[in-house]
Structure formats: structure tokens, C-alpha cells
mmCIF file of C-alpha atoms in Angstrom:
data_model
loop_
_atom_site.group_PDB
_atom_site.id
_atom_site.type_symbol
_atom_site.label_atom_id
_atom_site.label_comp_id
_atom_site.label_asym_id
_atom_site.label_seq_id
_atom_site.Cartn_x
_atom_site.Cartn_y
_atom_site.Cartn_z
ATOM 1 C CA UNK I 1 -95.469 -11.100 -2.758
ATOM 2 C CA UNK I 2 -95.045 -9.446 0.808
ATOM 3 C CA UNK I 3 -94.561 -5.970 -0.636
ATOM 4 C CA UNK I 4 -90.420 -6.257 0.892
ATOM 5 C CA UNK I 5 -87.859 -5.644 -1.492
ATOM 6 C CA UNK I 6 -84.215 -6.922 -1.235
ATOM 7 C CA UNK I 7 -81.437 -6.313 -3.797
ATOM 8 C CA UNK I 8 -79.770 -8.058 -4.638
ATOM 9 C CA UNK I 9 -80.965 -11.676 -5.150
ATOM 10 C CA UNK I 10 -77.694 -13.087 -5.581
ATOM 11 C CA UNK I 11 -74.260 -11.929 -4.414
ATOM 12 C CA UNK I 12 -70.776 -13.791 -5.445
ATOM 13 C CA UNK I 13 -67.530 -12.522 -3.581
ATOM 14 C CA UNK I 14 -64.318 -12.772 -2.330
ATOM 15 C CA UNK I 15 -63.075 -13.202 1.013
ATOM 16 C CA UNK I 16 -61.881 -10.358 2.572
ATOM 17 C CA UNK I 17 -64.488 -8.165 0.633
ATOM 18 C CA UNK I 18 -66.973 -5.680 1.731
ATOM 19 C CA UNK I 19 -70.775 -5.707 0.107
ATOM 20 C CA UNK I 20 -73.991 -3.964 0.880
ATOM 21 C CA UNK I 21 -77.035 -5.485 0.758
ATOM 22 C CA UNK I 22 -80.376 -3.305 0.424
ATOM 23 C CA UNK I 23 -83.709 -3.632 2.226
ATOM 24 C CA UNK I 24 -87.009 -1.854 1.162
ATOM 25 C CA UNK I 25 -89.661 -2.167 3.553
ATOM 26 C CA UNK I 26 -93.781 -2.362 3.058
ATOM 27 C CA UNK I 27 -94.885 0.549 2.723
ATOM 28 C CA UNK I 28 -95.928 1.966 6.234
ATOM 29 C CA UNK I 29 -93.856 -0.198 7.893
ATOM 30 C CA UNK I 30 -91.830 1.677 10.510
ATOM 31 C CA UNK I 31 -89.614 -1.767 11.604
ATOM 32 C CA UNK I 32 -87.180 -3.349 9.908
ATOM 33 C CA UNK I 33 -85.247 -6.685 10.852
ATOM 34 C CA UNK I 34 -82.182 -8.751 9.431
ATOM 35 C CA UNK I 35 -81.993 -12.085 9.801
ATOM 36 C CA UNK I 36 -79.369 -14.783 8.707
ATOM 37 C CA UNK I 37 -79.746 -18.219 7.248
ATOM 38 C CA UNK I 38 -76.757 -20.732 6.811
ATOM 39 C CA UNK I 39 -77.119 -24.379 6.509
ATOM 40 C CA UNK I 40 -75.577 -25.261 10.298
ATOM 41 C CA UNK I 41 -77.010 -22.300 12.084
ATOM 42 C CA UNK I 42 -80.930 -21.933 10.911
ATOM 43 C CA UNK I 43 -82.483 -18.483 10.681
ATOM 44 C CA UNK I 44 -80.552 -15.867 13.086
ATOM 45 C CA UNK I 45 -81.618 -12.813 14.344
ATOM 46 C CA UNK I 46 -79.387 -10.039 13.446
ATOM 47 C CA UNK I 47 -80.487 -6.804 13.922
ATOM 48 C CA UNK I 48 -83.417 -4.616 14.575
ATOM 49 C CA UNK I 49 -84.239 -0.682 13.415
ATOM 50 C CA UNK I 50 -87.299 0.931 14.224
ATOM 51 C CA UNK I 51 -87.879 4.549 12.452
ATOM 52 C CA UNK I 52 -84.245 4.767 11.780
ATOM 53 C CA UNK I 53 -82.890 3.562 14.946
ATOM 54 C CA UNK I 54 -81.628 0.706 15.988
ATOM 55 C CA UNK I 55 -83.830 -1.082 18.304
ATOM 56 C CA UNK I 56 -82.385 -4.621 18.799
ATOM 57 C CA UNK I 57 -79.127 -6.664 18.229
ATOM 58 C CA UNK I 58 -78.926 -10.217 17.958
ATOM 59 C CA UNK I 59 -75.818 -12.496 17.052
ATOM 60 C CA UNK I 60 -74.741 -10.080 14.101
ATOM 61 C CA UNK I 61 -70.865 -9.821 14.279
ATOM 62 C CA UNK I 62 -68.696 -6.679 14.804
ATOM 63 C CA UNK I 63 -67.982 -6.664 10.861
ATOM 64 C CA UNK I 64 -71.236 -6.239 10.368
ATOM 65 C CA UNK I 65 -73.027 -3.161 10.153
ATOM 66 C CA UNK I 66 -76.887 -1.730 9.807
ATOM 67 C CA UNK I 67 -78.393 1.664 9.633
ATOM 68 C CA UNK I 68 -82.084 2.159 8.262
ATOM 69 C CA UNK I 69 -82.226 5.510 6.572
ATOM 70 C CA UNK I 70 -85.341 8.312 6.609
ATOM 71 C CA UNK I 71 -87.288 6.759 3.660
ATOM 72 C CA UNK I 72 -87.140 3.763 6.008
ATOM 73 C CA UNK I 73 -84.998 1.548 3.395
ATOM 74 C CA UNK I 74 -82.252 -0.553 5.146
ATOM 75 C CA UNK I 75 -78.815 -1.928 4.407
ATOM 76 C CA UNK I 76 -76.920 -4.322 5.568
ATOM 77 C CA UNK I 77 -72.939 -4.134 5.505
ATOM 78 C CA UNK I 78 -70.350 -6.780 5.409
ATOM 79 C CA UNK I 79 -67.091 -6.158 5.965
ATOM 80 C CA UNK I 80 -63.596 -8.439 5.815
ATOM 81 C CA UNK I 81 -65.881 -11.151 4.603
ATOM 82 C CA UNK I 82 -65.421 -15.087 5.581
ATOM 83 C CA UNK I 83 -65.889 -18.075 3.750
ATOM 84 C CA UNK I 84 -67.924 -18.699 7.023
ATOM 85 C CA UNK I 85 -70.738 -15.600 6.290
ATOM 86 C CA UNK I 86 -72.087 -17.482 3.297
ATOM 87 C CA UNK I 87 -75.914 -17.483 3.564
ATOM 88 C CA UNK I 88 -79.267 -16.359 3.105
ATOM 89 C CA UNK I 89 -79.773 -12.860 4.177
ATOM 90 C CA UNK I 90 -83.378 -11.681 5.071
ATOM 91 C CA UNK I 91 -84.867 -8.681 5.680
ATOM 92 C CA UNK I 92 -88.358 -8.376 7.310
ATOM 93 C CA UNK I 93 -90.740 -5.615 8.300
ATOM 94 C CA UNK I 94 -93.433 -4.926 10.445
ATOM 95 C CA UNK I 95 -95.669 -2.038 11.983
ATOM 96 C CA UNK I 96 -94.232 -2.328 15.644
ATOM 97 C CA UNK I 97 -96.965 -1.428 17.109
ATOM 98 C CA UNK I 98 -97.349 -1.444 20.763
ATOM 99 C CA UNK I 99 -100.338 -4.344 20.863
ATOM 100 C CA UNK I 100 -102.070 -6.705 19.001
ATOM 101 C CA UNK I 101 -99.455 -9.061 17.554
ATOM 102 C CA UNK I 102 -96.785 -7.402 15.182
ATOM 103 C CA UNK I 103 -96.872 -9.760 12.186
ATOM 104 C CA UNK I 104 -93.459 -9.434 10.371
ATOM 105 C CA UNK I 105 -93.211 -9.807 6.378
ATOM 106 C CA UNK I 106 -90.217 -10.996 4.876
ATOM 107 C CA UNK I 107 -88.551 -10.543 2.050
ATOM 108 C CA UNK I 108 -87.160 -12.983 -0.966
ATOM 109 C CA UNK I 109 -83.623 -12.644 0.119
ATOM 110 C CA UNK I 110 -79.836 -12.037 -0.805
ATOM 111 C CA UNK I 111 -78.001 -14.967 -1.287
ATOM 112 C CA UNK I 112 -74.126 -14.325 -0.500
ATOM 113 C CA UNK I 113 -71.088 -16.365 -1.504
ATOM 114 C CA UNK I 114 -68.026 -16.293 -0.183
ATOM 115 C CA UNK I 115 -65.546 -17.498 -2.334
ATOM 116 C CA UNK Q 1 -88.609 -14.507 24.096
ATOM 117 C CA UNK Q 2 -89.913 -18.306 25.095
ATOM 118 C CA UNK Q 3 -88.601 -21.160 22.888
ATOM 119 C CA UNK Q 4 -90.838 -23.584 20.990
ATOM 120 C CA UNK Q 5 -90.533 -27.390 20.557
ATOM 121 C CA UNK Q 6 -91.487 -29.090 17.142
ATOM 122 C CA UNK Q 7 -91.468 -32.426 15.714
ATOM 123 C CA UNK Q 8 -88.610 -32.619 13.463
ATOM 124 C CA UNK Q 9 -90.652 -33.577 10.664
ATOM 125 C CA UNK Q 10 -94.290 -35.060 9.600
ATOM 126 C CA UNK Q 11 -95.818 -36.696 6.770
ATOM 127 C CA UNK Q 12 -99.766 -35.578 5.495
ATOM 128 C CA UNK Q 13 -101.262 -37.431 2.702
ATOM 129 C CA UNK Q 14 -103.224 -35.073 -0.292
ATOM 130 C CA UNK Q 15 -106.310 -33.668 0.586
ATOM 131 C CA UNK Q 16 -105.806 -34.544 4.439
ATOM 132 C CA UNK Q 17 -105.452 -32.224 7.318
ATOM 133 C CA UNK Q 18 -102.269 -31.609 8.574
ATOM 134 C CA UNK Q 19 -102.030 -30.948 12.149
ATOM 135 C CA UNK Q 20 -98.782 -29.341 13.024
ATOM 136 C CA UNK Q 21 -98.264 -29.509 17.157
ATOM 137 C CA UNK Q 22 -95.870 -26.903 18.682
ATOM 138 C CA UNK Q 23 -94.600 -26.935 22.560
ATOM 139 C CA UNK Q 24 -94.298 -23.540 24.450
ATOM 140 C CA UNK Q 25 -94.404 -23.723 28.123
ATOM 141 C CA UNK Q 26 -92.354 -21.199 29.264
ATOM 142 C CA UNK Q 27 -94.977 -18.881 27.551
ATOM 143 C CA UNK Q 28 -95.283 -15.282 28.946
ATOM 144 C CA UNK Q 29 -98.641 -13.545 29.067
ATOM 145 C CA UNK Q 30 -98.167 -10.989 26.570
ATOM 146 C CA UNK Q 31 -96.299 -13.284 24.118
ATOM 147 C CA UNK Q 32 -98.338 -14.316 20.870
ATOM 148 C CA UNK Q 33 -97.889 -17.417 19.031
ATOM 149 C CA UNK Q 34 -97.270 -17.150 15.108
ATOM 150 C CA UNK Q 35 -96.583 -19.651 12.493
ATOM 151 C CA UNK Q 36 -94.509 -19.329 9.372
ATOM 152 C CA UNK Q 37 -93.578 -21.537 6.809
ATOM 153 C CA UNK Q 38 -90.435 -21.711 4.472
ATOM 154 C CA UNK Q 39 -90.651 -23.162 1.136
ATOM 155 C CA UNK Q 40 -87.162 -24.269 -0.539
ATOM 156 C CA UNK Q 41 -85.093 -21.163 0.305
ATOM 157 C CA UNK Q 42 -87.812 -18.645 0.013
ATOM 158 C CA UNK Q 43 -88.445 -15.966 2.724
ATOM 159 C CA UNK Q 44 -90.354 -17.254 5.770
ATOM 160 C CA UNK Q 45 -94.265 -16.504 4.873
ATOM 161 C CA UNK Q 46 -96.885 -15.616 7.460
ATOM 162 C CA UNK Q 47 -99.849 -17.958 7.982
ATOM 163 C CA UNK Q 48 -101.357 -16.604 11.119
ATOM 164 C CA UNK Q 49 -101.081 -15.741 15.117
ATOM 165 C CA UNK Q 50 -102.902 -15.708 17.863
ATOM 166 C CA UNK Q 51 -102.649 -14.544 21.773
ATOM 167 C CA UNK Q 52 -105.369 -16.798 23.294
ATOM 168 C CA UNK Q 53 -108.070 -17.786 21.198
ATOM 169 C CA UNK Q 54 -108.558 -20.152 18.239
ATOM 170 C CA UNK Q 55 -108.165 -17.950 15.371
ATOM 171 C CA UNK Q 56 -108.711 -18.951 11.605
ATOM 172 C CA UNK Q 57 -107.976 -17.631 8.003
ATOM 173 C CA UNK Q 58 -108.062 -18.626 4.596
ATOM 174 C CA UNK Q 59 -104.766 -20.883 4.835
ATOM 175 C CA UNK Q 60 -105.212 -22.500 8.541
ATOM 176 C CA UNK Q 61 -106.122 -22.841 11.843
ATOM 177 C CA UNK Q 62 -104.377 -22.010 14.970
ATOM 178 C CA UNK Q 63 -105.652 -23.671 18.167
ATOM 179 C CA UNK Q 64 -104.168 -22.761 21.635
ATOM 180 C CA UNK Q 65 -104.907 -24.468 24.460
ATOM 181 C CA UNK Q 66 -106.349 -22.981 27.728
ATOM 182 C CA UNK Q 67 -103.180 -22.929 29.416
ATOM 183 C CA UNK Q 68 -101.066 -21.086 26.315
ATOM 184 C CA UNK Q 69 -98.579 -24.031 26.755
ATOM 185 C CA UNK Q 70 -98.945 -25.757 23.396
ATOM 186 C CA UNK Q 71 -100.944 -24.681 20.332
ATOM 187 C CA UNK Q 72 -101.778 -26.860 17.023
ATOM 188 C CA UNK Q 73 -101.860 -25.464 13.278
ATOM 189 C CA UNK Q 74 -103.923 -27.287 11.142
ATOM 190 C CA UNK Q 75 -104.100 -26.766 6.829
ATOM 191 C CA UNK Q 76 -107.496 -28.307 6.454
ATOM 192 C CA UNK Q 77 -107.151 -29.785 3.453
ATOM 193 C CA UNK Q 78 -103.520 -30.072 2.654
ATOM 194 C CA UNK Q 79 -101.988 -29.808 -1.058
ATOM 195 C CA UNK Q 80 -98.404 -30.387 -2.806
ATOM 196 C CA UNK Q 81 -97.901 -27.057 -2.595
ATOM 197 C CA UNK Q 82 -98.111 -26.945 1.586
ATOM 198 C CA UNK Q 83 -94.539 -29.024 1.710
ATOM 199 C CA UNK Q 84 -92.502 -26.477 3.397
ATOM 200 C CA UNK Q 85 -91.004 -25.977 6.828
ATOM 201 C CA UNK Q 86 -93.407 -24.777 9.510
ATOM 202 C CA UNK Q 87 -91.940 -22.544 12.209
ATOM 203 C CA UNK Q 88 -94.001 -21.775 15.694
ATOM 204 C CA UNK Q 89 -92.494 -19.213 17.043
ATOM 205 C CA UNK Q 90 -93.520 -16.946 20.136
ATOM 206 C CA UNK Q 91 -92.589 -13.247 20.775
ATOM 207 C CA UNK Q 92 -93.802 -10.132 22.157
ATOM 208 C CA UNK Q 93 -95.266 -7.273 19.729
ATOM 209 C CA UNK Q 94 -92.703 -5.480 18.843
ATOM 210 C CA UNK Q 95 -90.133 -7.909 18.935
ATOM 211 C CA UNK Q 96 -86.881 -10.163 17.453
ATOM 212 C CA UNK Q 97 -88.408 -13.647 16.148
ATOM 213 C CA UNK Q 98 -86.046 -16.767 17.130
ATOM 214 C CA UNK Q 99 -86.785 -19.629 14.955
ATOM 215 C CA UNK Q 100 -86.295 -23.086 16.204
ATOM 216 C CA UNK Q 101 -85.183 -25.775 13.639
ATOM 217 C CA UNK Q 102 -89.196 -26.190 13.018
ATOM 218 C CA UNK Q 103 -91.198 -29.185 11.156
ATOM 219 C CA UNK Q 104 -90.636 -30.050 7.788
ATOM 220 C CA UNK Q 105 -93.909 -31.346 6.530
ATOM 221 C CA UNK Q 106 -94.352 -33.440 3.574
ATOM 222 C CA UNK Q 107 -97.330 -33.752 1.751
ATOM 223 C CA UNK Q 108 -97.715 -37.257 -0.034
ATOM 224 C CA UNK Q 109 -99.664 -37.421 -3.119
#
């Protein structure tokens, strides 16, 4: 158990649907990350928040949409969904500290399908 | 962030050590090297990381060479339960991972 939360564990849909998917961090973590996993593209790098900004942005697409709030919890919206966004959704956290190596912790993720 | 070069996958027999090389020559000097694994569809799990020196804990070994170009992770004695995807990935503290395609080791009874 890495002590990151993610609800929920499985998500069916339609296209052209909007869902939230929810992101508790370790506690103490100040950093939280998305990342994407489909079977053609690997793990992605989506976004990045640190303290409740964002901090980073990877290949996340313009229908979707992050914000990490002041208990430090994150979500992750999809919008006008595609048959094309289903996938593995993780979240990870670290410290982000300045030195020392920043080990992230990930957590069991959100499956989401499109249908 | 630098990008890493694995072997696409590996075989280990039971009990063996499994010695997992990872290429990373464009390496920056304040970039670490960490590895994670991925069982199934699970969520990536930490093993360990290091900046320049051999480092150990109670799952592996991580052993960079002088230069920082290439490092090896070795499970010493390698179980059933170690089939998974390894990832070698290098970043700066603070920062975005990008995972390569990785090795998928197999562990052969």
C-alpha cells in the first residue's frame, strides 16, 4: 500500500461524457502528478500540482482539466470524452523537495471506459 | 529529462539474480536514476534510486557506473512474484517521470 488513494477503481462511460476522477495524496505530500496509461501509448505524463498549483503539463489534452485543492486532494476532469481516452489513470505523489531524489508513490488507479 | 534504453524483455530462473541493465547517456548531473516496477496493471511501485553511488535496500541493488551513463538493478535472489515490468527512469528532484516502454522480466520456476 503506498498510502495514495484514487476513486474510483473502475469507471464505465459514454462518449461524449464528462467524469471526475479523485486523487488523495500521502499524507505530507505537497506534489501531486497524473499520469496516463493506454495500451499503444505506455505511461504519459499529464500533469503536475505542487501545493495547489500547477507546476507542470505534459501531453494532457485541452478537455482535460486538473486543480489540486487546499487539503492537497486532486481531481482529474474529462470532458467530451473519446473512445480514444480509455485507460489507466494514475495519480502519484511526492515531497518535492528541492534535493535528494524526490521518490514518487503511486496510486492503484482509475480504470476508464469509453463506450 | 534524459531518456533511458532497456532491453525489451529478460528471462531469470527462481532463486537467481536478475540483473536488469538500463542505458542513460545523455545523463545530467543533477538527474537521479530510479527504478519502478509494474505488476499486471497495478500502479508503478518504487524499488529504489540513486545519484552516484551503489545504493541497496531490502528489494535490490542499484549499481551506477563511474561515468552515470548506464546503471544495473539487480533482485538478488529473484521469486515468482518479481515478474513485472521494470522501468529506469531518470529525472531531476522535483520533477515529471517519462517512462520508456521498460523490461518485462520473467521469472521461470
Amino acid at each position: 500500500d503506498s498510502g495514495v488513494t484514487q476513486t474510483p477503481k473502475h469507471l464505465i462511460t459514454a462518449t461524449g461524457q464528462r467524469v471526475t476522477l479523485r486523487c488523495s495524496p500521502r499524507s505530507g505530500d505537497l506534489s501531486v502528478y497524473w499520469y496516463q496509461q493506454s495500451l499503444d501509448q505506455g505511461l504519459q505524463f499529464l500533469i503536475q500540482y505542487y501545493n495547489g498549483e500547477e507546476r507542470a503539463k505534459g501531453n494532457i489534452l485541452e478537455r482535460f482539466s486538473a486543480q489540486q485543492f487546499p487539503d492537497l486532494h486532486s481531481e482529474l476532469n474529462l470532458s467530451s470524452l473519446e473512445l480514444g481516452d480509455s485507460a489507466l489513470y494514475f495519480c502519484a505523489s511526492s515531497v518535492a523537495g528541492t534535493s535528494g531524489g524526490d521518490t514518487q508513490y503511486f496510486g492503484p488507479g482509475t480504470r476508464l471506459t469509453v463506450l | 529529462d534524459a531518456k533511458t534504453t532497456q532491453p525489451p524483455s529478460m528471462d531469470c530462473a527462481e532463486g537467481r539474480a536478475a540483473n536488469l541493465p538500463c542505458n542513460h547517456s545523455t545523463i545530467s548531473g543533477n538527474e537521479y536514476v530510479y527504478w519502478y516496477r509494474q505488476i499486471h496493471s497495478q500502479g508503478p511501485q518504487y524499488i529504489i534510486h540513486g545519484l552516484k553511488n551503489n545504493e541497496t535496500n531490502e528489494m535490490a541493488s542499484l549499481i551506477i557506473t563511474e561515468d552515470r551513463k548506464s546503471s544495473t538493478l539487480i533482485l538478488p535472489h529473484a521469486t515468482l512474484r518479481d515478474t513485472a515490468v521494470y522501468y529506469c527512469i531518470v529525472s531531476r528532484t522535483g520533477n515529471q517521470f517519462y517512462f520508456g516502454t521498460g523490461t518485462s522480466l520473467t521469472v521461470i520456476p
